[in-house]
PDB file of C-alpha atoms in Angstrom:
ATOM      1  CA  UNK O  68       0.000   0.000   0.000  1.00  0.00           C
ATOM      2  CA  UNK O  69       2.857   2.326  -1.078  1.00  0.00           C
ATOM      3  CA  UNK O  70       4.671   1.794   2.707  1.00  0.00           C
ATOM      4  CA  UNK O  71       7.936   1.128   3.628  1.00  0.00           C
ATOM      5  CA  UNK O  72       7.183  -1.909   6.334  1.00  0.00           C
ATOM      6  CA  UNK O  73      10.351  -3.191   8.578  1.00  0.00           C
ATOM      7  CA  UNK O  74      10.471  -6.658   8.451  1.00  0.00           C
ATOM      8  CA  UNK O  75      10.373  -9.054  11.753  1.00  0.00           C
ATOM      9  CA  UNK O  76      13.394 -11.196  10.451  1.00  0.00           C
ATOM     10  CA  UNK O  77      16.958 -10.674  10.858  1.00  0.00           C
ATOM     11  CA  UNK O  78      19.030  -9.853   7.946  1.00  0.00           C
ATOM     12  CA  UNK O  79      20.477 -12.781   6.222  1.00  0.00           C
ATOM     13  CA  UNK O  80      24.694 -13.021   5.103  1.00  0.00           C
ATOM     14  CA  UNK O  81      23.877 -14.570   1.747  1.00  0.00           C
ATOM     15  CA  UNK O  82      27.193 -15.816   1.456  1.00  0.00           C
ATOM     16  CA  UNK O  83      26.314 -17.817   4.500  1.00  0.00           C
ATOM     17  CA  UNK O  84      22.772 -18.303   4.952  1.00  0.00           C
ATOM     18  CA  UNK O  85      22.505 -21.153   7.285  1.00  0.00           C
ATOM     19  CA  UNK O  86      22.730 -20.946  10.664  1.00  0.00           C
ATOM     20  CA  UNK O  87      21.833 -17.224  11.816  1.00  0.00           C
ATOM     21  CA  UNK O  88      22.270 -18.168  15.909  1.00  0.00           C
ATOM     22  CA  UNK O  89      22.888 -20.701  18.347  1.00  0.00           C
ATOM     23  CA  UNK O  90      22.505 -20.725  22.083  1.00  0.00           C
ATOM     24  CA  UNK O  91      23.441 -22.697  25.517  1.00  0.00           C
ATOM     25  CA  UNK O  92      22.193 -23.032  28.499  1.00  0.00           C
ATOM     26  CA  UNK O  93      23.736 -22.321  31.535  1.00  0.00           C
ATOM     27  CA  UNK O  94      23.899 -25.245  33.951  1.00  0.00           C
ATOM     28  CA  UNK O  95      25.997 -23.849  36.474  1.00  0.00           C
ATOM     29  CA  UNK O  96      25.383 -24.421  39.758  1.00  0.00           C
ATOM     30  CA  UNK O  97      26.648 -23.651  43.027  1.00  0.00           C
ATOM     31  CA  UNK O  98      28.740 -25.779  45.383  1.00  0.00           C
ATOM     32  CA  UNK O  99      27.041 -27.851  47.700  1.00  0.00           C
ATOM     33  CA  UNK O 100      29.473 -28.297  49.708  1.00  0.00           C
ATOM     34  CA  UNK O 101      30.535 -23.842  49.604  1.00  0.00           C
ATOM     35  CA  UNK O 102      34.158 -23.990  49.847  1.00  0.00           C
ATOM     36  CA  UNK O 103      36.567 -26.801  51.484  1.00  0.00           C
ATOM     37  CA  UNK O 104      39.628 -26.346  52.466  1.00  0.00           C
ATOM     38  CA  UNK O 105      42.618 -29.307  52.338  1.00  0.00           C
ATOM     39  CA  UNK O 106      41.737 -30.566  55.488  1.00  0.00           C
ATOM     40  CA  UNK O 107      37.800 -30.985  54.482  1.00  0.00           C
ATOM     41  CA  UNK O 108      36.363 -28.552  56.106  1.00  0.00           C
ATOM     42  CA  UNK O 109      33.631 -26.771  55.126  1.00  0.00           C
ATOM     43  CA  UNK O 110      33.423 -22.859  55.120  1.00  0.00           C
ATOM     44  CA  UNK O 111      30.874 -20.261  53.729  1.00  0.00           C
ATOM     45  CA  UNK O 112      27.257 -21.203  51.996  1.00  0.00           C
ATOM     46  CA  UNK O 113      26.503 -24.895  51.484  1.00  0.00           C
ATOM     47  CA  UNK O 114      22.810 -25.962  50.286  1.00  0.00           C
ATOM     48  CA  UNK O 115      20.856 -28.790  51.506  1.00  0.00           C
ATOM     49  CA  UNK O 116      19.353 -31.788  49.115  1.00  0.00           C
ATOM     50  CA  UNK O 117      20.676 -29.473  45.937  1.00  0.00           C
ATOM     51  CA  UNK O 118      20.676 -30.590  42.330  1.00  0.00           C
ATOM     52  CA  UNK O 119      22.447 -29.683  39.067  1.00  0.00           C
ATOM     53  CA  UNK O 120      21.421 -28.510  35.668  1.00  0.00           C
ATOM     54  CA  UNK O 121      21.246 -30.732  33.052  1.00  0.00           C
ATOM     55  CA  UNK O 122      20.094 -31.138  29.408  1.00  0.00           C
ATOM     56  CA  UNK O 123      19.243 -33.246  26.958  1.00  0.00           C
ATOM     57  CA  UNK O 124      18.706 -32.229  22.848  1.00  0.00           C
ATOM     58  CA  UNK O 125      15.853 -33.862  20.673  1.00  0.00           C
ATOM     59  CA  UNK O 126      15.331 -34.841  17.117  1.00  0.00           C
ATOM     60  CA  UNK O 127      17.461 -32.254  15.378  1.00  0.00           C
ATOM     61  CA  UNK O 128      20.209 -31.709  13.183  1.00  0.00           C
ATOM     62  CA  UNK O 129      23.142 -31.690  15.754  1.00  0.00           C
ATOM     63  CA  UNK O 130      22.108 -35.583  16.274  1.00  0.00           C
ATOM     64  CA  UNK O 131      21.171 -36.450  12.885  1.00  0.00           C
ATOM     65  CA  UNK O 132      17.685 -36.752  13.879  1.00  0.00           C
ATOM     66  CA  UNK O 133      17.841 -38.991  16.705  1.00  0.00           C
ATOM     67  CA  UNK O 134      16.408 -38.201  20.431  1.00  0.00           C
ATOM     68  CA  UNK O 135      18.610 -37.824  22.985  1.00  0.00           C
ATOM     69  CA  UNK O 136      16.399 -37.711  25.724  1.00  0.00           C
ATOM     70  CA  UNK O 137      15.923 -41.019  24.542  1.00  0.00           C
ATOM     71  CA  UNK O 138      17.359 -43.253  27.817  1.00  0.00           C
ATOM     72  CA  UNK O 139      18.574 -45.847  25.449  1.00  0.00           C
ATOM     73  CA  UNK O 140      19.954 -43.600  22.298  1.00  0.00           C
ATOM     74  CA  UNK O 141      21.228 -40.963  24.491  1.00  0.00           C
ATOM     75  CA  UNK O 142      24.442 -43.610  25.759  1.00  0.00           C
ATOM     76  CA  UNK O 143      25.188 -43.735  21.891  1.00  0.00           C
ATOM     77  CA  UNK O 144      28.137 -41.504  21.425  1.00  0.00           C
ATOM     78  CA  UNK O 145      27.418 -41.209  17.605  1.00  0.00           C
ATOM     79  CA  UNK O 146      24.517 -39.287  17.710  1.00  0.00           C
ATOM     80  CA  UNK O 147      24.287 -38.057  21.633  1.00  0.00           C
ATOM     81  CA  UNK O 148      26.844 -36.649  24.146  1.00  0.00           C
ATOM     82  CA  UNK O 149      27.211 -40.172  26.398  1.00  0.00           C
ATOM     83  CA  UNK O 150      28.119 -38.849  29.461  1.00  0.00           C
ATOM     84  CA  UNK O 151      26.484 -35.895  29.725  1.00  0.00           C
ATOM     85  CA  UNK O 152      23.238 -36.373  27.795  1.00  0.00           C
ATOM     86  CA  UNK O 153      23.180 -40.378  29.025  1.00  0.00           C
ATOM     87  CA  UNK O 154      23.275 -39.399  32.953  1.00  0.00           C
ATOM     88  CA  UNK O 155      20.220 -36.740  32.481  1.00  0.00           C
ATOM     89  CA  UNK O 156      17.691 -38.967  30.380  1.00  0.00           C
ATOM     90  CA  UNK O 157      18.650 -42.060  32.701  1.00  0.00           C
ATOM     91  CA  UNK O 158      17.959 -40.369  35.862  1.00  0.00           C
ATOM     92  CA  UNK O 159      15.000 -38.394  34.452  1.00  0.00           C
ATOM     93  CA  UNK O 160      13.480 -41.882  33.458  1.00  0.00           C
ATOM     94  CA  UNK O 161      14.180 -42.863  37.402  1.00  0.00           C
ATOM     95  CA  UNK O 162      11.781 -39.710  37.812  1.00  0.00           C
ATOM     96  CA  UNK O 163      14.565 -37.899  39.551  1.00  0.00           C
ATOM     97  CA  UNK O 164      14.270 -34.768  37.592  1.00  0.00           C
ATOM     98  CA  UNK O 165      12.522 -31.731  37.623  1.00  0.00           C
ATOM     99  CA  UNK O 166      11.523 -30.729  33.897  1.00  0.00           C
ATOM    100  CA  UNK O 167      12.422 -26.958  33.580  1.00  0.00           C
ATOM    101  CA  UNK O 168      11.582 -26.356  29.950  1.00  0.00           C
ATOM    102  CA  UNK O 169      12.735 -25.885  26.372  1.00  0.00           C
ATOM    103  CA  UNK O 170      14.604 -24.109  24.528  1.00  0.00           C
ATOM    104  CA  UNK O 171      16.398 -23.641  20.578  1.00  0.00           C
ATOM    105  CA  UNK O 172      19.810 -24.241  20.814  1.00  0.00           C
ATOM    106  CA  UNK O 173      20.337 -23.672  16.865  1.00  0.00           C
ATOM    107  CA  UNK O 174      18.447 -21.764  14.591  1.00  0.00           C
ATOM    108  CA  UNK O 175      18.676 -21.720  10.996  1.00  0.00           C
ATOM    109  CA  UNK O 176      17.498 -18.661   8.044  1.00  0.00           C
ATOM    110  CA  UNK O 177      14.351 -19.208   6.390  1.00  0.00           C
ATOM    111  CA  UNK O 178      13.637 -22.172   8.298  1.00  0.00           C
ATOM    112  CA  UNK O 179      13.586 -21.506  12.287  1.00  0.00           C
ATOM    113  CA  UNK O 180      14.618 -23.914  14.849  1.00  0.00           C
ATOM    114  CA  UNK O 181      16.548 -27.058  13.990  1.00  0.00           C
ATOM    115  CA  UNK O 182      17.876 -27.996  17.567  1.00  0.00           C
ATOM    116  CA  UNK O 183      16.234 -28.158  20.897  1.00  0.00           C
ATOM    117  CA  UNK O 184      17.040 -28.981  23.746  1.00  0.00           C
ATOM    118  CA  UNK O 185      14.932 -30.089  27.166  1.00  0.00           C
ATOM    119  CA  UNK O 186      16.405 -28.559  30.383  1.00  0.00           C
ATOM    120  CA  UNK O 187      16.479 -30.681  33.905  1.00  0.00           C
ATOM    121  CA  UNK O 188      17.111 -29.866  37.697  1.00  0.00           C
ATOM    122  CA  UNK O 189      18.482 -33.657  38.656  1.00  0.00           C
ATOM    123  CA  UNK O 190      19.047 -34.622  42.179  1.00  0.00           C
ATOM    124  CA  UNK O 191      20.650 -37.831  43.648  1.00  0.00           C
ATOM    125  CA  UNK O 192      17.470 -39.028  45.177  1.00  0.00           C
ATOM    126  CA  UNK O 193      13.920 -38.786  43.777  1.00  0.00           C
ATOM    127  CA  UNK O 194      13.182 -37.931  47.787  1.00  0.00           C
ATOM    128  CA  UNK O 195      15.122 -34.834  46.817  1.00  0.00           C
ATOM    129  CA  UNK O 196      13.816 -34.087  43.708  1.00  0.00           C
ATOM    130  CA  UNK O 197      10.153 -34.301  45.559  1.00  0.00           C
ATOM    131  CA  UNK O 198      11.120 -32.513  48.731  1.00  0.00           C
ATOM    132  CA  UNK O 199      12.699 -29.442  46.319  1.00  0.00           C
ATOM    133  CA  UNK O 200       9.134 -29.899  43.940  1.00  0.00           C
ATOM    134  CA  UNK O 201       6.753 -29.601  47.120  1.00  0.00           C
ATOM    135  CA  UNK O 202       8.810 -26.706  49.539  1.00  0.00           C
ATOM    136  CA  UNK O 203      10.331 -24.215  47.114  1.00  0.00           C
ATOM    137  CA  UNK O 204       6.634 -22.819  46.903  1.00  0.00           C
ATOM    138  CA  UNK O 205       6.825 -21.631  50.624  1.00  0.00           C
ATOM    139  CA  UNK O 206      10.638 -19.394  50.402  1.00  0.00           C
ATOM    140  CA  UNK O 207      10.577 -16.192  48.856  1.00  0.00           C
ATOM    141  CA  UNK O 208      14.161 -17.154  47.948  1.00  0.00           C
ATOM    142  CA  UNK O 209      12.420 -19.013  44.870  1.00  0.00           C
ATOM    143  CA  UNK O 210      10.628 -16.434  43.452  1.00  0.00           C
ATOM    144  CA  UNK O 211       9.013 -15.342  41.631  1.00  0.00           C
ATOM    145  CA  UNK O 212      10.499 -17.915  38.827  1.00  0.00           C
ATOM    146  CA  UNK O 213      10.519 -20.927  41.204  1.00  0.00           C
ATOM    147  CA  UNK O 214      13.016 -23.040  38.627  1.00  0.00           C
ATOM    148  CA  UNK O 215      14.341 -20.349  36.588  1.00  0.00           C
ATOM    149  CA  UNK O 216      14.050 -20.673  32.818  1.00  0.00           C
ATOM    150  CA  UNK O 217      15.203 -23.181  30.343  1.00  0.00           C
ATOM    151  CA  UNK O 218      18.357 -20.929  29.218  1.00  0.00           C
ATOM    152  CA  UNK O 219      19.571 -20.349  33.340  1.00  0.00           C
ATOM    153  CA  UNK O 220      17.762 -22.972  35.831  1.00  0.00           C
ATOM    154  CA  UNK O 221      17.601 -22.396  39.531  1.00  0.00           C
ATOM    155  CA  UNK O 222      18.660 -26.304  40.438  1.00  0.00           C
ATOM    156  CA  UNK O 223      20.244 -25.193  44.007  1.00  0.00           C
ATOM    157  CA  UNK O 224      19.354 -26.741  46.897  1.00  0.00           C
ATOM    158  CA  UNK O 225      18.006 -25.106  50.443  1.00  0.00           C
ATOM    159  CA  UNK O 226      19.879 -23.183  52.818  1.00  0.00           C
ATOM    160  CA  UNK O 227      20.283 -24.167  56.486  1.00  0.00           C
ATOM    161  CA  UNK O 228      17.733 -21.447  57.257  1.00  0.00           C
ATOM    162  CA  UNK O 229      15.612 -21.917  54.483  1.00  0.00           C
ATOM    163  CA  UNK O 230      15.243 -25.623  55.359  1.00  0.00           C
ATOM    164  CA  UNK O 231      14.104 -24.861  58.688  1.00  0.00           C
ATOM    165  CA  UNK O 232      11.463 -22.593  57.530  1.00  0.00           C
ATOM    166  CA  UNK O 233       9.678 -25.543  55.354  1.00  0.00           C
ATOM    167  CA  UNK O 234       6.593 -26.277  57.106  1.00  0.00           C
ATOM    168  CA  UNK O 235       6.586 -29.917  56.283  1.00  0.00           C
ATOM    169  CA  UNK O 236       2.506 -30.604  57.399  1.00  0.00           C
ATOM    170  CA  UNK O 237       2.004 -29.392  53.585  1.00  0.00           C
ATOM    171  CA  UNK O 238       4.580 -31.285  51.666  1.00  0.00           C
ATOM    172  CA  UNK O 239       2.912 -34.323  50.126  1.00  0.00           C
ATOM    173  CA  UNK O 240       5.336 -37.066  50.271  1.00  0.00           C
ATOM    174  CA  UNK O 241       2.849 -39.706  49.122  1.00  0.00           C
ATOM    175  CA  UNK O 242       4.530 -40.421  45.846  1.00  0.00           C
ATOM    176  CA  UNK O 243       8.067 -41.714  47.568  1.00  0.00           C
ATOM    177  CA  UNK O 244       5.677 -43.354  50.215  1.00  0.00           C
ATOM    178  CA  UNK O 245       3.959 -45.130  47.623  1.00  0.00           C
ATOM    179  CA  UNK O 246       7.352 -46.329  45.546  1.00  0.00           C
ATOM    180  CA  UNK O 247       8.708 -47.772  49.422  1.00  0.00           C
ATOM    181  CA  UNK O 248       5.085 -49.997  49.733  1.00  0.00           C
ATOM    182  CA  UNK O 249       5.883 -51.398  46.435  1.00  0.00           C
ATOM    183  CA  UNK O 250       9.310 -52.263  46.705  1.00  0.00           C
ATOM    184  CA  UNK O 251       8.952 -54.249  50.260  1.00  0.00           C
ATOM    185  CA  UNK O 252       9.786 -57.803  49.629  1.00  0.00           C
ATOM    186  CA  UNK O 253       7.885 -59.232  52.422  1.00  0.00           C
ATOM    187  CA  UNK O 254       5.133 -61.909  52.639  1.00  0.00           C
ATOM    188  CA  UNK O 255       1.588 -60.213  51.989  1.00  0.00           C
ATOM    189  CA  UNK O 256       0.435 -60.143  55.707  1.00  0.00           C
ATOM    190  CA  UNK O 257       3.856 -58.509  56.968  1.00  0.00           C
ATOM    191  CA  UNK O 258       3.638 -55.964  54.260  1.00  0.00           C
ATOM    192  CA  UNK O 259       0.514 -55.159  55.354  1.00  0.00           C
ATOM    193  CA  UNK O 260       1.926 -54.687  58.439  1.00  0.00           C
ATOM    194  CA  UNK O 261       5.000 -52.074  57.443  1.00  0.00           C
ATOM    195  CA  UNK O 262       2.213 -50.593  54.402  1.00  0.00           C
ATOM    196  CA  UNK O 263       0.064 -49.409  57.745  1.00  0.00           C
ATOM    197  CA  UNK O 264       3.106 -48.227  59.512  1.00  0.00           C
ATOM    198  CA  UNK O 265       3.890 -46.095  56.806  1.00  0.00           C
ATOM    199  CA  UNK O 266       0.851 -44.799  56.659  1.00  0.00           C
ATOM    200  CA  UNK O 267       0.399 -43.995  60.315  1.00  0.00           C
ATOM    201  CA  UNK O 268       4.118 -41.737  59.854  1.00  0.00           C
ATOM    202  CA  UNK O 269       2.635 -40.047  57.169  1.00  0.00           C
ATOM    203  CA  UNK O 270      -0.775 -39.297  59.070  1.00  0.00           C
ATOM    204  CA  UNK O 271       1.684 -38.291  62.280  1.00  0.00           C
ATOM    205  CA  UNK O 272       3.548 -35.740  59.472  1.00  0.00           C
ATOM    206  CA  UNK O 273       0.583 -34.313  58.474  1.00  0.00           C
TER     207      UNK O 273
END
């Protein structure tokens, strides 16, 4: 309509028109420990049930198409980064992960995203990962973005202090009560026995 309009797009280096940007996430996360000195003692900050960042790419170009957040493909080093890649999808599929979201890690001209990746908060117990799911709500030190974002997670763990605050009569810990009952190898009427001792603990807790 006889206009000049700006388009949305980024220009384009036609001798190069592939990949116009790529992106990582940062996984950094603090010592759990704070700092230790050569004899082993601890000094400064030092969180309580903490995770690390993690991250795992799907069907893209980078793996030639396969998923790595795939358990089984991601220990294949031809397509998937082994170590790092394997560890997150193998403990996520233990359900010891917190999902923190997406995001592109390559983008190409004309085209859009070719690589994603899926961003994790993993923690050496799923107790952990469920205590960290249910509490964080109740410490303004999470907010407001409770788990960060996809390109910086928040995988730390609690402080002293902060762990004292949690008011634990409104964590729900029935999910790592139910995964004990069903992993008691014990006749039926003895498992009965330990399923209604459980449950009277988790009545007492709430």
């Amino acid at each position: 309509n006889n206009q000049r309009l700006c388009s949305p797009y980024d220009c384009v280096d036609q001798s190069n028109p592939t990949v116009t940007s790529t992106k990582n996430s940062d996984l950094k996360s603090p010592n759990i420990d704070g700092k230790v000195d050569d004899k082993g003692k601890c000094s400064g900050q030092f969180y309580i049930l903490g995770g690390k960042g993690g991250e795992c790419r799907t069907v893209g170009t980078q793996t030639l198409f396969q998923n790595c957040c795939n358990s089984a493909t991601a220990m294949n080093p031809m397509y998937c980064d082994a170590g790092k890649e394997g560890d997150v999808s193998k403990r996520s599929a233990q359900n010891m992960c917190h999902y923190v979201g997406m995001y592109c890690k390559e983008e190409w001209a004309l085209i859009g995203c070719v690589q994603s990746a899926k961003v994790y908060c993993c923690f050496n117990s799923k107790l952990a990962r469920i205590l960290n799911e249910q509490a964080r709500g109740q410490l303004k030190g999470f907010q407001p973005d409770i788990w960060g974002t996809p390109e910086k997670p928040k995988c730390r763990g609690f402080t002293p202090e902060e762990f004292q605050m949690i008011d634990f009569s409104k964590v729900d810990l029935s999910e790592f009560f139910s995964d004990i009952k069903s992993r008691i190898p014990l006749p039926d009427d003895v498992k009965d026995k330990a399923k209604n001792r459980i449950n009277d603990f988790y009545q007492n807790i709430q």
